[in-house]
mmCIF file of C-alpha atoms in Angstrom:
data_model
loop_
_atom_site.group_PDB
_atom_site.id
_atom_site.type_symbol
_atom_site.label_atom_id
_atom_site.label_comp_id
_atom_site.label_asym_id
_atom_site.label_seq_id
_atom_site.Cartn_x
_atom_site.Cartn_y
_atom_site.Cartn_z
ATOM 1 C CA MET A 1 47.444 12.507 55.108
ATOM 2 C CA THR A 2 51.194 12.527 54.360
ATOM 3 C CA SER A 3 53.717 13.726 56.893
ATOM 4 C CA LYS A 4 54.390 16.796 54.731
ATOM 5 C CA ASN A 5 50.714 17.746 54.700
ATOM 6 C CA LYS A 6 50.526 17.196 58.460
ATOM 7 C CA TYR A 7 53.507 19.502 58.905
ATOM 8 C CA TYR A 8 51.947 22.309 56.872
ATOM 9 C CA SER A 9 48.576 21.890 58.575
ATOM 10 C CA SER A 10 50.247 22.047 61.978
ATOM 11 C CA LYS A 11 52.308 25.045 60.899
ATOM 12 C CA TRP A 12 49.328 27.087 59.752
ATOM 13 C CA ALA A 13 47.243 26.066 62.749
ATOM 14 C CA THR A 14 50.016 27.378 64.997
ATOM 15 C CA ILE A 15 50.259 30.598 62.985
ATOM 16 C CA LEU A 16 46.513 31.189 63.168
ATOM 17 C CA PHE A 17 46.341 30.491 66.895
ATOM 18 C CA THR A 18 49.378 32.666 67.638
ATOM 19 C CA SER A 19 47.961 35.490 65.512
ATOM 20 C CA ALA A 20 44.695 35.361 67.452
ATOM 21 C CA LEU A 21 46.602 35.329 70.758
ATOM 22 C CA VAL A 22 48.735 38.301 69.699
ATOM 23 C CA GLY A 23 45.617 40.162 68.573
ATOM 24 C CA PHE A 24 43.874 39.529 71.888
ATOM 25 C CA LEU A 25 46.826 40.450 74.109
ATOM 26 C CA SER A 26 47.666 43.567 72.105
ATOM 27 C CA GLY A 27 44.053 44.653 71.761
ATOM 28 C CA PHE A 28 43.452 44.162 75.473
ATOM 29 C CA THR A 29 46.605 46.135 76.325
ATOM 30 C CA GLY A 30 45.610 49.007 74.050
ATOM 31 C CA LEU A 31 42.047 49.035 75.329
ATOM 32 C CA ILE A 32 43.071 49.125 79.011
ATOM 33 C CA LEU A 33 45.665 51.852 78.423
ATOM 34 C CA LYS A 34 43.174 53.910 76.417
ATOM 35 C CA HIS A 35 40.410 53.768 79.023
ATOM 36 C CA LEU A 36 42.687 54.302 82.010
ATOM 37 C CA THR A 37 44.332 57.305 80.391
ATOM 38 C CA GLU A 38 41.084 58.908 79.200
ATOM 39 C CA ASN A 39 39.490 58.508 82.625
ATOM 40 C CA PHE A 40 42.356 59.861 84.704
ATOM 41 C CA GLU A 41 43.319 62.595 82.241
ATOM 42 C CA ASP A 42 39.763 63.975 82.311
ATOM 43 C CA ARG A 43 39.656 63.839 86.107
ATOM 44 C CA PHE A 44 43.054 65.492 86.579
ATOM 45 C CA PHE A 45 42.368 68.169 83.962
ATOM 46 C CA LEU A 46 39.111 69.114 85.679
ATOM 47 C CA LYS A 47 41.002 69.370 88.955
ATOM 48 C CA THR A 48 43.390 71.916 87.415
ATOM 49 C CA GLN A 49 40.425 74.057 86.360
ATOM 50 C CA ASP A 50 39.286 74.350 89.982
ATOM 51 C CA ASN A 51 42.767 74.456 91.553
ATOM 52 C CA ASN A 52 45.285 76.403 89.454
ATOM 53 C CA TYR A 53 48.235 75.424 91.657
ATOM 54 C CA LEU A 54 47.908 71.847 90.342
ATOM 55 C CA ILE A 55 49.026 73.100 86.918
ATOM 56 C CA ALA A 56 52.434 73.750 88.480
ATOM 57 C CA LEU A 57 52.417 70.480 90.449
ATOM 58 C CA PHE A 58 51.248 67.875 87.919
ATOM 59 C CA PRO A 59 54.006 68.127 85.245
ATOM 60 C CA ILE A 60 56.860 68.002 87.764
ATOM 61 C CA LEU A 61 55.163 65.131 89.588
ATOM 62 C CA GLY A 62 54.600 63.152 86.399
ATOM 63 C CA LEU A 63 58.082 63.630 84.925
ATOM 64 C CA SER A 64 59.697 62.959 88.325
ATOM 65 C CA VAL A 65 57.844 59.659 88.745
ATOM 66 C CA ILE A 66 58.912 58.620 85.239
ATOM 67 C CA PHE A 67 62.518 59.608 86.011
ATOM 68 C CA ILE A 68 62.520 57.542 89.221
ATOM 69 C CA LEU A 69 60.861 54.524 87.606
ATOM 70 C CA ARG A 70 63.339 54.546 84.730
ATOM 71 C CA LYS A 71 66.312 54.856 87.078
ATOM 72 C CA PHE A 72 65.339 52.189 89.598
ATOM 73 C CA LEU A 73 62.830 49.886 87.873
ATOM 74 C CA PHE A 74 63.390 49.975 84.122
ATOM 75 C CA LYS A 75 67.179 49.490 84.058
ATOM 76 C CA ASN A 76 67.874 53.222 83.582
ATOM 77 C CA LYS A 77 67.123 52.808 79.864
ATOM 78 C CA GLU A 78 65.561 55.714 77.991
ATOM 79 C CA ASN A 79 62.421 54.969 75.991
ATOM 80 C CA LYS A 80 63.073 55.819 72.354
ATOM 81 C CA GLY A 81 59.579 55.252 71.003
ATOM 82 C CA ILE A 82 58.981 53.797 67.561
ATOM 83 C CA ARG A 83 62.702 53.996 66.843
ATOM 84 C CA GLU A 84 63.067 50.980 69.167
ATOM 85 C CA VAL A 85 60.576 49.028 67.077
ATOM 86 C CA LEU A 86 62.285 49.952 63.810
ATOM 87 C CA ASP A 87 65.668 48.914 65.213
ATOM 88 C CA ALA A 88 64.219 45.563 66.306
ATOM 89 C CA THR A 89 62.553 44.840 62.956
ATOM 90 C CA SER A 90 65.630 45.781 60.932
ATOM 91 C CA SER A 91 68.081 43.640 62.911
ATOM 92 C CA ALA A 92 68.348 40.696 65.261
ATOM 93 C CA LYS A 93 67.653 42.963 68.249
ATOM 94 C CA LYS A 94 64.829 42.067 70.607
ATOM 95 C CA LEU A 95 62.405 44.238 72.481
ATOM 96 C CA PRO A 96 62.836 43.075 76.099
ATOM 97 C CA LEU A 97 59.844 42.053 78.172
ATOM 98 C CA TYR A 98 60.116 45.083 80.479
ATOM 99 C CA LYS A 99 59.298 47.358 77.515
ATOM 100 C CA ILE A 100 55.648 46.321 77.905
ATOM 101 C CA PRO A 101 55.147 47.791 81.417
ATOM 102 C CA SER A 102 57.719 50.531 80.801
ATOM 103 C CA HIS A 103 55.854 52.131 77.904
ATOM 104 C CA PHE A 104 52.433 51.319 79.315
ATOM 105 C CA ILE A 105 53.143 53.000 82.665
ATOM 106 C CA ASN A 106 55.224 55.879 81.319
ATOM 107 C CA GLY A 107 52.690 56.699 78.594
ATOM 108 C CA PHE A 108 49.867 56.676 81.123
ATOM 109 C CA ILE A 109 51.724 58.881 83.625
ATOM 110 C CA THR A 110 52.946 61.289 80.935
ATOM 111 C CA VAL A 111 49.482 62.117 79.611
ATOM 112 C CA ILE A 112 47.421 62.194 82.809
ATOM 113 C CA PHE A 113 49.832 64.658 84.416
ATOM 114 C CA GLY A 114 49.677 67.030 81.462
ATOM 115 C CA GLY A 115 52.534 65.896 79.218
ATOM 116 C CA SER A 116 51.647 67.180 75.773
ATOM 117 C CA THR A 117 51.847 63.915 73.852
ATOM 118 C CA GLY A 118 49.582 60.851 73.683
ATOM 119 C CA ILE A 119 49.505 57.115 74.347
ATOM 120 C CA GLU A 120 49.692 56.056 70.699
ATOM 121 C CA VAL A 121 53.452 55.489 70.578
ATOM 122 C CA SER A 122 53.358 53.875 74.023
ATOM 123 C CA THR A 123 50.777 51.444 72.647
ATOM 124 C CA VAL A 124 52.833 50.766 69.525
ATOM 125 C CA VAL A 125 55.997 49.887 71.436
ATOM 126 C CA SER A 126 54.330 47.891 74.212
ATOM 127 C CA THR A 127 52.293 45.837 71.729
ATOM 128 C CA ALA A 128 55.341 45.311 69.520
ATOM 129 C CA ALA A 129 57.106 43.939 72.589
ATOM 130 C CA ILE A 130 54.152 41.600 73.147
ATOM 131 C CA GLY A 131 54.504 40.301 69.584
ATOM 132 C CA GLY A 132 58.244 39.847 70.014
ATOM 133 C CA VAL A 133 57.875 37.996 73.311
ATOM 134 C CA VAL A 134 55.246 35.637 71.878
ATOM 135 C CA ALA A 135 57.537 34.895 68.937
ATOM 136 C CA ARG A 136 60.299 33.810 71.300
ATOM 137 C CA LYS A 137 58.171 31.162 72.998
ATOM 138 C CA ARG A 138 58.715 28.559 70.286
ATOM 139 C CA HIS A 139 61.648 28.069 67.939
ATOM 140 C CA PHE A 140 59.335 27.750 64.930
ATOM 141 C CA LEU A 141 57.908 31.233 65.584
ATOM 142 C CA LYS A 142 61.226 33.045 66.005
ATOM 143 C CA LYS A 143 61.844 33.444 62.285
ATOM 144 C CA TYR A 144 58.545 35.352 62.061
ATOM 145 C CA LYS A 145 59.466 37.847 64.800
ATOM 146 C CA ASN A 146 58.799 40.886 62.622
ATOM 147 C CA GLU A 147 55.455 39.501 61.447
ATOM 148 C CA TRP A 148 54.247 39.058 65.031
ATOM 149 C CA MET A 149 55.464 42.514 66.018
ATOM 150 C CA GLY A 150 53.687 44.078 63.055
ATOM 151 C CA ALA A 151 50.495 42.139 63.757
ATOM 152 C CA ALA A 152 50.569 43.186 67.419
ATOM 153 C CA ILE A 153 51.012 46.840 66.467
ATOM 154 C CA ALA A 154 48.149 46.612 63.967
ATOM 155 C CA ALA A 155 45.878 45.215 66.683
ATOM 156 C CA GLY A 156 46.868 47.972 69.113
ATOM 157 C CA ILE A 157 46.220 50.738 66.574
ATOM 158 C CA THR A 158 42.885 49.092 65.717
ATOM 159 C CA VAL A 159 41.535 49.451 69.254
ATOM 160 C CA LEU A 160 42.940 52.943 69.758
ATOM 161 C CA PHE A 161 41.355 54.393 66.641
ATOM 162 C CA HIS A 162 38.427 52.075 66.069
ATOM 163 C CA SER A 163 39.760 51.163 62.625
ATOM 164 C CA PRO A 164 41.316 47.852 61.532
ATOM 165 C CA LEU A 165 42.368 49.436 58.233
ATOM 166 C CA ALA A 166 44.349 52.083 60.115
ATOM 167 C CA GLY A 167 46.118 49.287 62.003
ATOM 168 C CA LEU A 168 46.928 47.364 58.835
ATOM 169 C CA PHE A 169 48.176 50.388 56.916
ATOM 170 C CA PHE A 170 50.234 51.729 59.820
ATOM 171 C CA SER A 171 52.102 48.446 60.109
ATOM 172 C CA TYR A 172 52.712 48.423 56.361
ATOM 173 C CA GLU A 173 53.580 52.095 55.843
ATOM 174 C CA ASN A 174 55.669 52.732 58.962
ATOM 175 C CA ILE A 175 56.941 49.414 60.329
ATOM 176 C CA LEU A 176 57.346 46.447 57.958
ATOM 177 C CA LYS A 177 56.976 48.165 54.553
ATOM 178 C CA ARG A 178 56.599 44.853 52.764
ATOM 179 C CA ARG A 179 53.986 42.223 52.008
ATOM 180 C CA SER A 180 53.978 38.447 52.134
ATOM 181 C CA LYS A 181 51.517 35.651 52.686
ATOM 182 C CA ILE A 182 52.494 35.230 56.316
ATOM 183 C CA ILE A 183 52.225 38.996 56.967
ATOM 184 C CA ILE A 184 48.759 39.161 55.437
ATOM 185 C CA VAL A 185 47.483 36.184 57.447
ATOM 186 C CA THR A 186 48.967 37.227 60.804
ATOM 187 C CA HIS A 187 47.762 40.813 60.453
ATOM 188 C CA LEU A 188 44.248 39.975 59.283
ATOM 189 C CA VAL A 189 43.682 37.516 62.113
ATOM 190 C CA SER A 190 45.116 39.863 64.767
ATOM 191 C CA VAL A 191 43.117 42.940 63.732
ATOM 192 C CA THR A 192 39.959 40.839 63.383
ATOM 193 C CA VAL A 193 40.314 39.698 66.995
ATOM 194 C CA ALA A 194 41.035 43.264 68.146
ATOM 195 C CA TRP A 195 38.098 44.609 66.109
ATOM 196 C CA GLY A 196 35.850 41.964 67.675
ATOM 197 C CA MET A 197 36.890 43.130 71.135
ATOM 198 C CA LEU A 198 35.625 46.628 70.311
ATOM 199 C CA PHE A 199 32.223 45.224 69.433
ATOM 200 C CA ILE A 200 32.100 43.132 72.596
ATOM 201 C CA VAL A 201 32.755 46.143 74.833
ATOM 202 C CA ASP A 202 30.603 48.384 72.580
ATOM 203 C CA GLU A 203 33.424 50.895 72.152
ATOM 204 C CA PRO A 204 32.284 54.160 70.483
ATOM 205 C CA PRO A 205 34.524 56.310 68.225
ATOM 206 C CA LEU A 206 36.636 58.861 70.086
ATOM 207 C CA PHE A 207 34.972 61.874 68.458
ATOM 208 C CA GLN A 208 31.262 61.293 68.040
ATOM 209 C CA THR A 209 29.795 63.855 65.676
ATOM 210 C CA GLN A 210 27.807 63.876 62.465
ATOM 211 C CA LEU A 211 29.762 64.992 59.411
ATOM 212 C CA GLN A 212 28.073 66.799 56.550
ATOM 213 C CA GLY A 213 28.555 66.146 52.864
ATOM 214 C CA TRP A 214 31.153 68.189 51.024
ATOM 215 C CA LYS A 215 30.598 70.411 47.986
ATOM 216 C CA TYR A 216 32.741 71.015 44.913
ATOM 217 C CA GLU A 217 33.000 74.695 45.844
ATOM 218 C CA ALA A 218 35.204 73.649 48.749
ATOM 219 C CA ILE A 219 37.862 72.019 46.546
ATOM 220 C CA PRO A 220 40.113 75.121 46.278
ATOM 221 C CA TYR A 221 40.140 75.377 50.065
ATOM 222 C CA PHE A 222 40.865 71.646 50.329
ATOM 223 C CA LEU A 223 43.971 72.238 48.234
ATOM 224 C CA ILE A 224 45.003 75.225 50.343
ATOM 225 C CA LEU A 225 44.643 73.108 53.471
ATOM 226 C CA SER A 226 46.702 70.349 51.870
ATOM 227 C CA ILE A 227 49.579 72.723 51.086
ATOM 228 C CA VAL A 228 49.492 74.383 54.506
ATOM 229 C CA ALA A 229 49.308 70.991 56.244
ATOM 230 C CA SER A 230 52.360 69.829 54.275
ATOM 231 C CA VAL A 231 54.404 72.768 55.495
ATOM 232 C CA TYR A 232 53.057 72.435 59.036
ATOM 233 C CA GLY A 233 53.927 68.727 59.139
ATOM 234 C CA VAL A 234 57.539 69.625 58.371
ATOM 235 C CA TYR A 235 57.462 72.340 61.055
ATOM 236 C CA LEU A 236 56.157 69.793 63.566
ATOM 237 C CA THR A 237 58.835 67.261 62.661
ATOM 238 C CA GLN A 238 61.729 69.702 62.747
ATOM 239 C CA SER A 239 60.530 71.372 65.954
ATOM 240 C CA VAL A 240 60.499 68.031 67.770
ATOM 241 C CA LEU A 241 63.901 67.021 66.403
ATOM 242 C CA LEU A 242 65.525 70.397 67.098
ATOM 243 C CA ILE A 243 64.294 70.806 70.669
ATOM 244 C CA LYS A 244 65.061 67.199 71.618
ATOM 245 C CA SER A 245 68.626 67.544 70.336
ATOM 246 C CA ARG A 246 69.427 71.080 71.561
ATOM 247 C CA PHE A 247 67.546 71.594 74.793
ATOM 248 C CA PRO A 248 69.995 73.560 76.968
ATOM 249 C CA ILE A 249 70.515 71.349 80.031
ATOM 250 C CA LYS A 250 72.242 68.024 79.401
ATOM 251 C CA LYS A 251 74.684 67.474 82.271
ATOM 252 C CA SER A 252 72.098 67.294 85.061
ATOM 253 C CA PRO A 253 69.290 64.852 84.195
ATOM 254 C CA TYR A 254 66.980 65.867 87.020
ATOM 255 C CA LEU A 255 67.538 69.601 86.454
ATOM 256 C CA ASN A 256 66.480 68.878 82.875
ATOM 257 C CA VAL A 257 63.276 67.274 84.216
ATOM 258 C CA VAL A 258 62.572 70.315 86.422
ATOM 259 C CA LEU A 259 63.119 72.803 83.597
ATOM 260 C CA CYS A 260 60.935 70.828 81.186
ATOM 261 C CA ALA A 261 58.190 70.548 83.809
ATOM 262 C CA ALA A 262 58.344 74.307 84.451
ATOM 263 C CA CYS A 263 57.927 75.014 80.738
ATOM 264 C CA LEU A 264 54.971 72.646 80.535
ATOM 265 C CA SER A 265 53.312 74.240 83.558
ATOM 266 C CA LEU A 266 53.726 77.754 82.187
ATOM 267 C CA PHE A 267 52.225 77.021 78.784
ATOM 268 C CA ILE A 268 49.415 74.844 80.170
ATOM 269 C CA TRP A 269 48.513 77.716 82.500
ATOM 270 C CA LEU A 270 48.388 80.097 79.525
ATOM 271 C CA PHE A 271 46.720 77.600 77.172
ATOM 272 C CA PRO A 272 44.775 74.833 78.964
ATOM 273 C CA GLU A 273 44.043 73.230 75.573
ATOM 274 C CA LEU A 274 47.650 71.968 75.595
ATOM 275 C CA TYR A 275 47.096 69.737 78.643
ATOM 276 C CA GLY A 276 47.772 66.082 77.845
ATOM 277 C CA ASP A 277 46.876 64.824 74.393
ATOM 278 C CA GLY A 278 44.539 67.778 73.856
ATOM 279 C CA TYR A 279 41.619 65.655 72.718
ATOM 280 C CA HIS A 280 39.393 67.437 75.238
ATOM 281 C CA ALA A 281 40.010 70.668 73.316
ATOM 282 C CA ILE A 282 38.975 69.027 70.038
ATOM 283 C CA LYS A 283 35.780 67.725 71.626
ATOM 284 C CA ASN A 284 35.008 71.214 72.922
ATOM 285 C CA GLN A 285 35.394 72.665 69.436
ATOM 286 C CA LEU A 286 33.181 69.990 67.921
ATOM 287 C CA SER A 287 30.381 70.796 70.356
ATOM 288 C CA SER A 288 30.723 74.588 70.429
ATOM 289 C CA SER A 289 29.774 77.373 68.039
ATOM 290 C CA THR A 290 32.569 79.828 68.757
ATOM 291 C CA VAL A 291 32.234 83.252 67.163
ATOM 292 C CA SER A 292 35.262 84.046 65.007
ATOM 293 C CA THR A 293 37.132 87.030 66.452
ATOM 294 C CA GLY A 294 40.673 88.314 66.252
ATOM 295 C CA TRP A 295 41.521 86.727 69.611
ATOM 296 C CA VAL A 296 40.074 83.366 68.567
ATOM 297 C CA PHE A 297 42.240 83.360 65.424
ATOM 298 C CA LEU A 298 45.331 84.412 67.374
ATOM 299 C CA ASN A 299 44.671 81.752 70.006
ATOM 300 C CA MET A 300 44.498 79.024 67.348
ATOM 301 C CA VAL A 301 47.712 80.257 65.712
ATOM 302 C CA LEU A 302 49.507 80.192 69.072
ATOM 303 C CA LEU A 303 48.211 76.689 69.805
ATOM 304 C CA LEU A 304 49.501 75.500 66.435
ATOM 305 C CA PHE A 305 52.867 77.123 67.088
ATOM 306 C CA LEU A 306 53.213 75.760 70.617
ATOM 307 C CA LYS A 307 51.917 72.186 70.328
ATOM 308 C CA PRO A 308 55.035 70.714 68.648
ATOM 309 C CA ILE A 309 57.232 72.597 71.096
ATOM 310 C CA MET A 310 55.251 71.282 74.050
ATOM 311 C CA ALA A 311 55.440 67.735 72.687
ATOM 312 C CA ALA A 312 59.200 68.026 72.237
ATOM 313 C CA ILE A 313 59.683 69.427 75.759
ATOM 314 C CA THR A 314 57.600 66.561 77.155
ATOM 315 C CA LEU A 315 59.779 64.009 75.374
ATOM 316 C CA LYS A 316 62.987 65.799 76.361
ATOM 317 C CA GLY A 317 61.842 65.686 79.979
ATOM 318 C CA GLY A 318 61.558 61.906 79.791
ATOM 319 C CA GLY A 319 57.876 61.614 78.934
ATOM 320 C CA ASP A 320 56.619 58.893 76.644
ATOM 321 C CA GLY A 321 54.988 59.550 73.294
ATOM 322 C CA GLY A 322 55.547 60.790 69.769
ATOM 323 C CA VAL A 323 53.871 62.901 67.095
ATOM 324 C CA PHE A 324 50.583 60.988 66.747
ATOM 325 C CA ALA A 325 48.530 62.995 69.259
ATOM 326 C CA PRO A 326 50.234 66.339 68.473
ATOM 327 C CA SER A 327 49.423 65.798 64.789
ATOM 328 C CA ILE A 328 45.782 64.997 65.565
ATOM 329 C CA PHE A 329 45.477 68.054 67.811
ATOM 330 C CA ALA A 330 47.242 70.406 65.414
ATOM 331 C CA GLY A 331 45.406 69.047 62.367
ATOM 332 C CA ALA A 332 42.031 69.713 63.955
ATOM 333 C CA PHE A 333 42.902 73.314 64.828
ATOM 334 C CA LEU A 334 44.635 73.947 61.499
ATOM 335 C CA GLY A 335 41.555 72.812 59.573
ATOM 336 C CA LEU A 336 39.300 74.851 61.843
ATOM 337 C CA LEU A 337 41.480 77.945 61.438
ATOM 338 C CA ILE A 338 41.488 77.794 57.641
ATOM 339 C CA ALA A 339 37.732 77.168 57.453
ATOM 340 C CA ASN A 340 36.951 80.065 59.792
ATOM 341 C CA LEU A 341 39.346 82.423 58.020
ATOM 342 C CA ALA A 342 37.779 81.577 54.656
ATOM 343 C CA ASN A 343 34.248 81.995 56.009
ATOM 344 C CA THR A 344 35.060 85.292 57.718
ATOM 345 C CA PHE A 345 37.232 87.051 55.143
ATOM 346 C CA ALA A 346 36.475 85.319 51.823
ATOM 347 C CA GLY A 347 32.719 84.905 52.176
ATOM 348 C CA ALA A 348 32.984 81.121 51.841
ATOM 349 C CA SER A 349 30.435 78.746 53.317
ATOM 350 C CA LEU A 350 32.766 76.003 54.480
ATOM 351 C CA ILE A 351 31.799 73.426 57.098
ATOM 352 C CA PRO A 352 34.331 73.784 59.963
ATOM 353 C CA ILE A 353 33.896 70.228 61.258
ATOM 354 C CA ASN A 354 34.704 68.792 57.830
ATOM 355 C CA PHE A 355 37.885 70.852 57.723
ATOM 356 C CA MET A 356 38.851 69.639 61.187
ATOM 357 C CA VAL A 357 38.580 66.052 59.924
ATOM 358 C CA LEU A 358 40.575 66.858 56.794
ATOM 359 C CA GLY A 359 43.164 68.749 58.821
ATOM 360 C CA ILE A 360 43.778 65.793 61.145
ATOM 361 C CA ALA A 361 44.309 63.393 58.252
ATOM 362 C CA LEU A 362 46.526 65.768 56.282
ATOM 363 C CA VAL A 363 48.826 66.752 59.158
ATOM 364 C CA LEU A 364 49.140 63.063 60.108
ATOM 365 C CA SER A 365 49.999 62.230 56.519
ATOM 366 C CA ALA A 366 52.603 64.982 56.439
ATOM 367 C CA SER A 367 54.230 64.132 59.780
ATOM 368 C CA LEU A 368 54.128 60.321 59.521
ATOM 369 C CA HIS A 369 54.497 60.012 55.719
ATOM 370 C CA ALA A 370 51.686 57.479 55.957
ATOM 371 C CA PRO A 371 48.739 58.750 53.887
ATOM 372 C CA PHE A 372 46.515 55.676 53.987
ATOM 373 C CA THR A 373 47.046 55.237 57.717
ATOM 374 C CA ALA A 374 45.932 58.852 58.105
ATOM 375 C CA VAL A 375 42.811 58.410 55.959
ATOM 376 C CA PHE A 376 41.430 55.370 57.742
ATOM 377 C CA LEU A 377 42.596 56.517 61.158
ATOM 378 C CA VAL A 378 40.593 59.735 60.946
ATOM 379 C CA CYS A 379 37.559 57.895 59.577
ATOM 380 C CA GLY A 380 37.778 55.578 62.593
ATOM 381 C CA LEU A 381 38.213 58.490 65.000
ATOM 382 C CA PHE A 382 34.916 59.980 63.837
ATOM 383 C CA GLY A 383 33.167 56.749 62.851
ATOM 384 C CA ASP A 384 32.234 58.395 59.554
ATOM 385 C CA TYR A 385 33.434 57.893 55.960
ATOM 386 C CA THR A 386 31.637 60.879 54.408
ATOM 387 C CA LEU A 387 34.918 62.528 53.369
ATOM 388 C CA TRP A 388 36.673 59.402 52.091
ATOM 389 C CA MET A 389 36.966 60.661 48.509
ATOM 390 C CA PRO A 390 38.773 63.973 49.156
ATOM 391 C CA LEU A 391 40.824 62.253 51.869
ATOM 392 C CA LEU A 392 42.101 59.574 49.483
ATOM 393 C CA ILE A 393 43.221 62.268 47.033
ATOM 394 C CA LEU A 394 44.576 64.881 49.416
ATOM 395 C CA ALA A 395 46.435 62.663 51.914
ATOM 396 C CA PRO A 396 48.895 61.229 49.333
ATOM 397 C CA LEU A 397 49.301 64.714 47.835
ATOM 398 C CA THR A 398 50.131 66.158 51.247
ATOM 399 C CA LYS A 399 52.610 63.396 51.964
ATOM 400 C CA TRP A 400 54.288 63.979 48.595
ATOM 401 C CA ILE A 401 54.638 67.723 49.154
ATOM 402 C CA SER A 402 55.949 67.360 52.712
ATOM 403 C CA SER A 403 58.472 64.697 51.681
ATOM 404 C CA LYS A 404 59.749 66.999 48.945
ATOM 405 C CA ILE A 405 60.275 69.751 51.512
ATOM 406 C CA TYR A 406 61.869 67.418 54.074
ATOM 407 C CA PRO A 407 62.223 63.695 53.320
ATOM 408 C CA TYR A 408 62.409 62.455 56.926
ATOM 409 C CA THR A 409 60.056 61.934 59.845
ATOM 410 C CA VAL A 410 60.855 61.748 63.558
ATOM 411 C CA TYR A 411 60.808 57.963 63.139
ATOM 412 C CA ASN A 412 63.241 57.572 60.237
ATOM 413 C CA ILE A 413 65.601 60.510 60.833
ATOM 414 C CA HIS A 414 68.244 57.982 61.872
ATOM 415 C CA LEU A 415 68.521 57.051 58.195
ATOM 416 C CA LYS A 416 69.891 60.516 57.535
ATOM 417 C CA THR A 417 72.578 60.193 60.195
ATOM 418 C CA ALA A 418 73.440 56.740 58.875
ATOM 419 C CA GLY A 419 73.881 58.134 55.374
ATOM 420 C CA LEU A 420 71.037 55.996 53.985
ATOM 421 C CA LYS A 421 67.922 56.733 51.984
#
């Protein structure tokens, strides 16, 4: 073998090994964060049901701990979510090592104490930091920093949503937005390792339910849901951006924490479904047969109105997260609302669970501008591909409509301020 062939063999062996290592470390990080958060969030939420005073205590405790940790442990640097990853992949900036524990701990504390976001963005940033740190270990790997960060993110999303395709598409649609041989290899190896970890631990989908086949009679209502989800995705995006930029208290950081915590406590007391990521509320709807009444409809409308506001207040108070979990929560209730309204007032025979699945994918597509991520993410969430055909048609349509209404997401709004497109 010539020296040139030896070099290329050694190069690709290193790439394959590093990709597997990144996939394992990122998958393990995502898996631990997911299980810890689910376990403690469920326990703490049940405690609030038996002891109402904890609803007032938990948000201020959680946001205060995050405030103290940031001030004294994490270099007093604010977590900026996926924006940090985009800045690092578009420049020579690095995600420092402390971003791994910072986002891991802050995301965990935010959700278990009632912050109305999720751990998805925390997983994205912490795994991206893992990929960046691994790339810095050898000079040869440094020029592939973005590839390792994207592969790490793909592995993290894979374990969170039980879908390697969701991981691959999220990295492509929201992070790297390009393809190359090295990207394909690093990503495929990383998500394969992460996917294998799910099988080893026998990880079930987050929402375990049996979907029913769809009928052509439902197509008009699919289109209505797509249009409504497009508008709602813009509402979600602009609500988060507006509240984060114009929340009244700016001069006193801790007074800001207290005010945000008070708002969270009030709305969680009124609407317990808003506690944490809200996945417990989705599970309750999947397993219940609620009778459609005026109050039920009004309650769902109020939840849809308040969820983006609650997410924005959580972030303004220093909590970790983004629009992943709020989009999943809102999409489920939006789909359920439209299905129940059609069944009650239009004499339709729609399947509410199917519309919850469609709603999640369509609101995600509208808020993230990532239609294929949304399709495979929701299929992984439910472990069911029954609705893949309408999803593949409606998700890109929803993204197109929402981008025509407002061309930015919470993750690329900086392009507007920079005067770029």
